[in-house]
Amino acid sequence: MHIKDFAGKTAFVTGGASGIGLGIAKVLVERGARVVIADLRADHIENALAQFAGGTGSNAVSALQLDVTSRDAYAEAAAKMQADFGGIDILVNNAGVGLEGPILKATYADYDFGFGVNIGGVINGFVSFLPQMIAHGRGGHIVSTASLAAEVVMPPHLAIYAASKAAVCHYCEAVKPELAEQGIGVSILLPGPIKSNIHQAIQNRPEHLRAGSGFAESEQKLSERVVGDTWMEPEEVGEMVARGILENSTYIVTHGIFKDWQRARSQAVLDATPDVENSAVRGI
Ligand code: NAI
């Protein structure tokens, strides 16, 4: 059963204490869901809960501190959701880090940080929560936040980010039919520029992956970036995500501004692809 409305549903939103995740959490609460915000940062959690305090949905929101890269902590969080709510109905794999830096300076610490959070955290969400979402028999939905960076050839310094997001996209596309058989819908959120704290990647990097990083200078520079006035409000993204869940949309795309780049990438792959007769010879 796909999600038909949000009343009485329980949603677990990673990276839910800031930016896009908080926008999604607000919209789901407004529509009657219980939302558990799971986030690495205590300061973000405190600020997020303060935004709900006193509002009509304040009782519907709770938070827990979770590093999505920790498999043990994730398993514990899932067990708590099972005990407290009889399992969750909606998982939003949204936690991510916007790291950037010159590829020739990248070290394994940078690869491990980027891939660890952006795709590792998503995989940990699927692995930790799928068993309970299937076992409770109510059906459900999993949204994972990729990026339009996954759909275009990105400018320099964003290779690790783009690759980690492309992995999210292809993983979700590929599991969707199998999960449909279990009543679990799958959506991929592909945002363009959204107002958030994504420039604070440096603050989300664990100590052991700071040591030896080649991106310290770039991350310092990124942390000074100013959020654009014209970037989309996270609540608007939240509305799009809510609609995407109800419609079980595979892709939830926030902006059309990169369409030419998206088309150029797809066309380049098609242009390099042999004719159909060629593959028929190989018996595919
Ligand atoms: P944000 O930094 O405001 O929010 C991300 C939240 O995730 C933060 O509260 C942070 O504490 C949390 N987080 C970071 N690492 C974590 C970890 N290991 N475990 C648990 N929580 C963790 O940034 P934003 O922009 O709202 O990012 C949300 C998602 O949207 C990310 O996956 C990002 O890559 C993606 N995105 C954002 C775009 C934008 O323009 N803001 C564009 C395209 C994609």
Short mmCIF file of C-alpha atoms and ligand atoms in Angstrom, two decimals:
data_model
loop_
_atom_site.label_atom_id
_atom_site.label_comp_id
_atom_site.label_asym_id
_atom_site.label_seq_id
_atom_site.Cartn_x
_atom_site.Cartn_y
_atom_site.Cartn_z
CA MET A 1 0.00 0.00 0.00
CA HIS A 2 1.35 3.34 -0.96
CA ILE A 3 0.93 6.33 1.31
CA LYS A 4 -2.45 7.96 0.63
CA ASP A 5 -2.34 10.61 3.39
CA PHE A 6 -0.13 11.64 6.26
CA ALA A 7 -2.53 11.55 9.19
CA GLY A 8 -1.23 9.22 11.89
CA LYS A 9 1.86 8.24 9.89
CA THR A 10 5.33 8.22 11.43
CA ALA A 11 8.16 9.76 9.44
CA PHE A 12 11.89 9.57 10.21
CA VAL A 13 13.78 12.44 8.58
CA THR A 14 17.58 12.35 8.61
CA GLY A 15 19.31 15.71 8.49
CA GLY A 16 15.87 16.90 9.58
CA ALA A 17 17.11 19.67 11.86
CA SER A 18 18.20 22.12 9.14
CA GLY A 19 17.51 23.27 5.59
CA ILE A 20 15.63 20.90 3.31
CA GLY A 21 15.08 18.22 5.96
CA LEU A 22 13.53 20.74 8.33
CA GLY A 23 11.32 22.04 5.51
CA ILE A 24 10.13 18.48 4.84
CA ALA A 25 9.57 17.85 8.57
CA LYS A 26 7.44 21.01 8.89
CA VAL A 27 5.22 20.12 5.95
CA LEU A 28 4.72 16.52 7.10
CA VAL A 29 3.77 17.71 10.60
CA GLU A 30 1.34 20.26 9.15
CA ARG A 31 -0.29 17.42 7.24
CA GLY A 32 -0.79 15.28 10.33
CA ALA A 33 2.30 13.05 10.49
CA ARG A 34 4.42 12.37 13.55
CA VAL A 35 7.98 13.28 12.68
CA VAL A 36 11.19 12.12 14.25
CA ILE A 37 14.08 14.39 13.31
CA ALA A 38 17.40 12.53 13.24
CA ASP A 39 20.44 14.75 12.98
CA LEU A 40 24.13 14.79 13.77
CA ARG A 41 24.18 18.26 15.26
CA ALA A 42 22.82 19.09 18.70
CA ASP A 43 22.76 22.83 17.88
CA HIS A 44 20.63 22.20 14.78
CA ILE A 45 18.29 19.95 16.77
CA GLU A 46 17.83 22.56 19.47
CA ASN A 47 17.10 25.26 16.91
CA ALA A 48 14.69 23.02 14.97
CA LEU A 49 12.69 21.96 18.03
CA ALA A 50 12.44 25.61 19.08
CA GLN A 51 10.77 26.34 15.73
CA PHE A 52 8.02 23.82 16.48
CA ALA A 53 7.61 24.78 20.17
CA GLY A 54 4.18 26.16 21.02
CA GLY A 55 2.81 25.40 17.54
CA THR A 56 -0.13 23.09 16.90
CA GLY A 57 2.16 20.30 15.76
CA SER A 58 4.70 20.59 18.57
CA ASN A 59 3.60 17.31 20.17
CA ALA A 60 4.06 15.53 16.87
CA VAL A 61 7.79 16.24 16.67
CA SER A 62 10.67 14.64 18.47
CA ALA A 63 14.35 14.41 17.75
CA LEU A 64 17.29 12.13 18.25
CA GLN A 65 20.96 12.68 17.64
CA LEU A 66 22.23 10.26 15.01
CA ASP A 67 25.25 10.04 12.76
CA VAL A 68 23.87 8.26 9.69
CA THR A 69 27.29 6.78 8.95
CA SER A 70 27.22 4.77 12.21
CA ARG A 71 25.57 1.44 11.46
CA ASP A 72 25.29 0.51 15.14
CA ALA A 73 23.68 3.81 16.07
CA TYR A 74 21.34 3.52 13.08
CA ALA A 75 20.27 0.00 14.13
CA GLU A 76 19.57 1.32 17.63
CA ALA A 77 17.51 4.20 16.24
CA ALA A 78 15.47 1.78 14.12
CA ALA A 79 14.86 -0.46 17.15
CA LYS A 80 13.65 2.58 19.08
CA MET A 81 11.24 3.51 16.27
CA GLN A 82 9.90 -0.04 16.33
CA ALA A 83 9.41 0.09 20.11
CA ASP A 84 7.96 3.61 20.24
CA PHE A 85 5.78 3.67 17.11
CA GLY A 86 5.40 0.10 15.91
CA GLY A 87 7.80 0.98 13.09
CA ILE A 88 7.95 3.95 10.75
CA ASP A 89 5.86 4.58 7.62
CA ILE A 90 8.05 7.14 5.86
CA LEU A 91 11.84 7.31 5.75
CA VAL A 92 13.47 10.46 4.41
CA ASN A 93 17.16 9.81 3.75
CA ASN A 94 18.11 13.45 3.53
CA ALA A 95 21.30 13.94 5.57
CA GLY A 96 24.13 14.98 3.30
CA VAL A 97 27.28 17.06 3.15
CA GLY A 98 28.23 19.53 0.43
CA LEU A 99 31.93 18.96 0.31
CA GLU A 100 34.03 20.41 -2.47
CA GLY A 101 37.67 20.79 -3.35
CA PRO A 102 40.26 20.23 -6.11
CA ILE A 103 40.42 16.54 -6.99
CA LEU A 104 44.22 16.47 -6.97
CA LYS A 105 44.12 17.54 -3.33
CA ALA A 106 41.51 14.95 -2.31
CA THR A 107 42.63 12.29 0.14
CA TYR A 108 40.88 9.14 1.29
CA ALA A 109 39.60 11.19 4.26
CA ASP A 110 37.67 13.34 1.77
CA TYR A 111 36.34 10.38 -0.20
CA ASP A 112 35.33 8.61 3.00
CA PHE A 113 33.56 11.71 4.32
CA GLY A 114 31.64 12.46 1.11
CA PHE A 115 30.67 8.93 0.17
CA GLY A 116 30.22 7.89 3.81
CA VAL A 117 27.47 10.42 4.51
CA ASN A 118 25.94 10.97 1.08
CA ILE A 119 25.54 7.36 -0.09
CA GLY A 120 26.62 5.33 2.97
CA GLY A 121 24.05 7.11 5.12
CA VAL A 122 21.32 6.41 2.57
CA ILE A 123 22.22 2.71 2.39
CA ASN A 124 22.25 2.52 6.19
CA GLY A 125 18.74 3.97 6.17
CA PHE A 126 17.45 1.35 3.75
CA VAL A 127 19.16 -1.53 5.55
CA SER A 128 18.09 -0.43 9.04
CA PHE A 129 14.47 0.40 8.26
CA LEU A 130 13.32 -1.85 5.40
CA PRO A 131 12.76 -4.93 7.60
CA GLN A 132 10.36 -3.12 9.95
CA MET A 133 8.61 -1.25 7.12
CA ILE A 134 7.89 -4.55 5.40
CA ALA A 135 7.09 -6.51 8.56
CA HIS A 136 4.41 -4.13 9.87
CA GLY A 137 2.45 -4.63 6.64
CA ARG A 138 1.15 -1.05 6.41
CA GLY A 139 3.27 -0.23 3.36
CA GLY A 140 5.32 2.94 3.28
CA HIS A 141 7.60 5.24 1.39
CA ILE A 142 11.30 6.07 1.20
CA VAL A 143 12.50 9.44 -0.13
CA SER A 144 16.24 9.92 -0.61
CA THR A 145 17.80 13.29 -1.29
CA ALA A 146 20.23 13.22 -4.21
CA SER A 147 20.87 16.46 -6.12
CA LEU A 148 20.59 17.86 -9.62
CA ALA A 149 24.39 17.51 -9.39
CA ALA A 150 23.71 13.84 -10.15
CA GLU A 151 22.11 14.69 -13.48
CA VAL A 152 24.63 17.05 -15.06
CA VAL A 153 28.39 17.14 -15.60
CA MET A 154 29.37 19.29 -12.65
CA PRO A 155 31.92 22.11 -12.74
CA PRO A 156 35.35 21.38 -11.21
CA HIS A 157 35.77 20.64 -7.49
CA LEU A 158 32.47 18.78 -7.13
CA ALA A 159 33.41 15.29 -8.36
CA ILE A 160 33.01 13.49 -5.03
CA TYR A 161 29.72 15.24 -4.32
CA ALA A 162 28.34 14.51 -7.80
CA ALA A 163 29.44 10.87 -7.75
CA SER A 164 27.96 10.23 -4.30
CA LYS A 165 24.65 11.76 -5.39
CA ALA A 166 24.58 9.83 -8.67
CA ALA A 167 24.94 6.66 -6.59
CA VAL A 168 21.89 7.63 -4.54
CA CYS A 169 19.93 8.20 -7.71
CA HIS A 170 20.82 4.94 -9.45
CA TYR A 171 20.40 2.87 -6.29
CA CYS A 172 16.89 4.22 -5.73
CA GLU A 173 15.86 3.77 -9.35
CA ALA A 174 17.05 0.18 -9.28
CA VAL A 175 15.37 -0.88 -6.02
CA LYS A 176 12.03 0.77 -6.77
CA PRO A 177 10.39 -2.19 -8.61
CA GLU A 178 11.44 -4.74 -5.94
CA LEU A 179 10.16 -2.55 -3.13
CA ALA A 180 6.90 -1.86 -4.99
CA GLU A 181 6.14 -5.56 -4.58
CA GLN A 182 6.34 -4.98 -0.82
CA GLY A 183 4.11 -1.88 -0.88
CA ILE A 184 7.02 0.50 -0.37
CA GLY A 185 7.19 3.52 -2.68
CA VAL A 186 10.52 5.12 -3.61
CA SER A 187 11.27 8.72 -4.58
CA ILE A 188 14.47 10.57 -5.35
CA LEU A 189 14.63 14.26 -4.46
CA LEU A 190 16.73 16.21 -6.96
CA PRO A 191 17.10 19.74 -5.61
CA GLY A 192 18.63 22.79 -7.23
CA PRO A 193 19.72 25.72 -5.02
CA ILE A 194 17.81 25.72 -1.72
CA LYS A 195 18.32 27.97 1.31
CA SER A 196 20.14 25.87 3.91
CA ASN A 197 23.33 25.44 5.93
CA ILE A 198 24.97 23.10 3.43
CA HIS A 199 28.01 25.42 3.29
CA GLN A 200 28.84 24.31 6.86
CA ALA A 201 30.21 20.93 5.75
CA ILE A 202 33.36 21.51 7.76
CA GLN A 203 31.35 21.47 10.99
CA ASN A 204 29.79 18.11 10.09
CA ARG A 205 33.11 16.38 9.44
CA PRO A 206 34.17 13.96 12.19
CA GLU A 207 37.55 14.49 13.80
CA HIS A 208 39.13 11.36 12.31
CA LEU A 209 38.27 12.53 8.77
CA ARG A 210 39.57 16.05 9.37
CA ALA A 211 43.03 14.70 9.91
CA GLY A 212 44.72 14.37 6.55
CA SER A 213 41.94 16.06 4.57
CA GLY A 214 43.10 17.91 1.47
CA PHE A 215 39.92 20.01 1.40
CA ALA A 216 40.47 22.10 4.56
CA GLU A 217 41.08 25.28 2.58
CA SER A 218 38.11 24.76 0.22
CA GLU A 219 35.82 23.91 3.13
CA GLN A 220 36.87 27.05 4.96
CA LYS A 221 36.06 29.08 1.84
CA LEU A 222 32.74 27.27 1.39
CA SER A 223 31.79 28.01 5.01
CA GLU A 224 31.90 31.74 4.16
CA ARG A 225 29.49 31.38 1.21
CA VAL A 226 26.36 33.48 1.55
CA VAL A 227 22.98 31.85 1.03
CA GLY A 228 21.36 33.35 -2.09
CA ASP A 229 18.20 35.44 -1.71
CA THR A 230 16.68 33.83 -4.78
CA TRP A 231 17.28 30.24 -3.67
CA MET A 232 14.17 28.22 -2.89
CA GLU A 233 12.67 28.06 0.59
CA PRO A 234 12.95 24.61 2.20
CA GLU A 235 9.22 24.53 2.98
CA GLU A 236 8.49 24.79 -0.75
CA VAL A 237 10.66 21.71 -1.24
CA GLY A 238 8.74 20.08 1.62
CA GLU A 239 5.47 20.63 -0.26
CA MET A 240 6.96 19.07 -3.40
CA VAL A 241 8.17 16.08 -1.38
CA ALA A 242 4.75 15.59 0.23
CA ARG A 243 3.14 15.57 -3.21
CA GLY A 244 5.84 13.22 -4.52
CA ILE A 245 5.17 10.74 -1.71
CA LEU A 246 1.40 10.73 -2.35
CA GLU A 247 1.97 10.27 -6.09
CA ASN A 248 4.88 7.82 -5.59
CA SER A 249 6.88 9.96 -8.04
CA THR A 250 10.26 8.48 -8.90
CA TYR A 251 11.82 11.93 -9.35
CA ILE A 252 11.00 15.07 -7.41
CA VAL A 253 12.82 17.90 -9.18
CA THR A 254 12.76 21.39 -7.67
CA HIS A 255 14.25 23.52 -10.49
CA GLY A 256 14.30 23.64 -14.28
CA ILE A 257 17.32 25.93 -14.53
CA PHE A 258 19.82 23.17 -15.39
CA LYS A 259 17.64 21.47 -18.02
CA ASP A 260 20.05 22.26 -20.88
CA TRP A 261 22.94 20.71 -18.94
CA GLN A 262 20.81 17.67 -18.10
CA ARG A 263 19.88 17.27 -21.75
CA ALA A 264 23.50 17.74 -22.89
CA ARG A 265 24.72 14.96 -20.61
CA SER A 266 22.00 12.51 -21.68
CA GLN A 267 22.56 13.38 -25.34
CA ALA A 268 26.32 12.83 -25.05
CA VAL A 269 25.74 9.32 -23.69
CA LEU A 270 23.22 8.57 -26.43
CA ASP A 271 25.58 9.96 -29.07
CA ALA A 272 28.29 7.56 -27.89
CA THR A 273 25.89 4.59 -27.92
CA PRO A 274 26.02 2.07 -30.81
CA ASP A 275 22.92 1.33 -32.84
CA VAL A 276 20.41 -1.24 -31.64
CA GLU A 277 21.50 -3.80 -34.30
CA ASN A 278 24.93 -3.76 -32.74
CA SER A 279 23.66 -4.88 -29.32
CA ALA A 280 21.19 -7.35 -30.87
CA VAL A 281 24.20 -9.21 -32.29
CA ARG A 282 25.40 -9.73 -28.75
CA GLY A 283 22.09 -11.31 -27.79
CA ILE A 284 20.99 -8.70 -25.22
P1 NAI B 1 21.90 21.48 5.72
O1 NAI B 1 23.33 21.41 6.12
O2 NAI B 1 21.13 22.71 6.05
O3 NAI B 1 21.12 20.23 6.34
C1 NAI B 1 21.69 18.96 6.40
C2 NAI B 1 21.52 18.40 7.80
O4 NAI B 1 22.14 17.11 7.81
C3 NAI B 1 22.23 19.25 8.86
O5 NAI B 1 21.35 19.53 9.95
C4 NAI B 1 23.39 18.36 9.33
O6 NAI B 1 23.66 18.50 10.72
C5 NAI B 1 22.85 16.97 9.00
N1 NAI B 1 23.92 16.00 8.85
C6 NAI B 1 25.12 16.15 8.23
N2 NAI B 1 25.85 15.02 8.35
C7 NAI B 1 25.10 14.14 9.05
C8 NAI B 1 25.30 12.81 9.50
N3 NAI B 1 26.45 12.18 9.28
N4 NAI B 1 24.31 12.19 10.18
C9 NAI B 1 23.14 12.86 10.45
N5 NAI B 1 22.90 14.12 10.06
C10 NAI B 1 23.86 14.75 9.36
O7 NAI B 1 21.88 21.22 4.17
P2 NAI B 1 20.70 20.96 3.11
O8 NAI B 1 21.04 21.77 1.95
O9 NAI B 1 19.37 21.11 3.73
O10 NAI B 1 20.99 19.45 2.74
C11 NAI B 1 20.04 18.42 2.75
C12 NAI B 1 20.28 17.49 1.60
O11 NAI B 1 20.00 18.18 0.39
C13 NAI B 1 21.72 17.02 1.47
O12 NAI B 1 21.70 15.64 1.13
C14 NAI B 1 22.27 17.85 0.34
O13 NAI B 1 23.34 17.22 -0.32
C15 NAI B 1 21.05 17.98 -0.53
N6 NAI B 1 21.05 19.09 -1.51
C16 NAI B 1 21.02 20.39 -1.09
C17 NAI B 1 20.98 21.40 -2.01
C18 NAI B 1 20.92 22.85 -1.61
O14 NAI B 1 21.01 23.73 -2.47
N7 NAI B 1 20.77 23.17 -0.34
C19 NAI B 1 20.97 21.14 -3.46
C20 NAI B 1 20.99 19.73 -3.79
C21 NAI B 1 21.02 18.76 -2.84
#
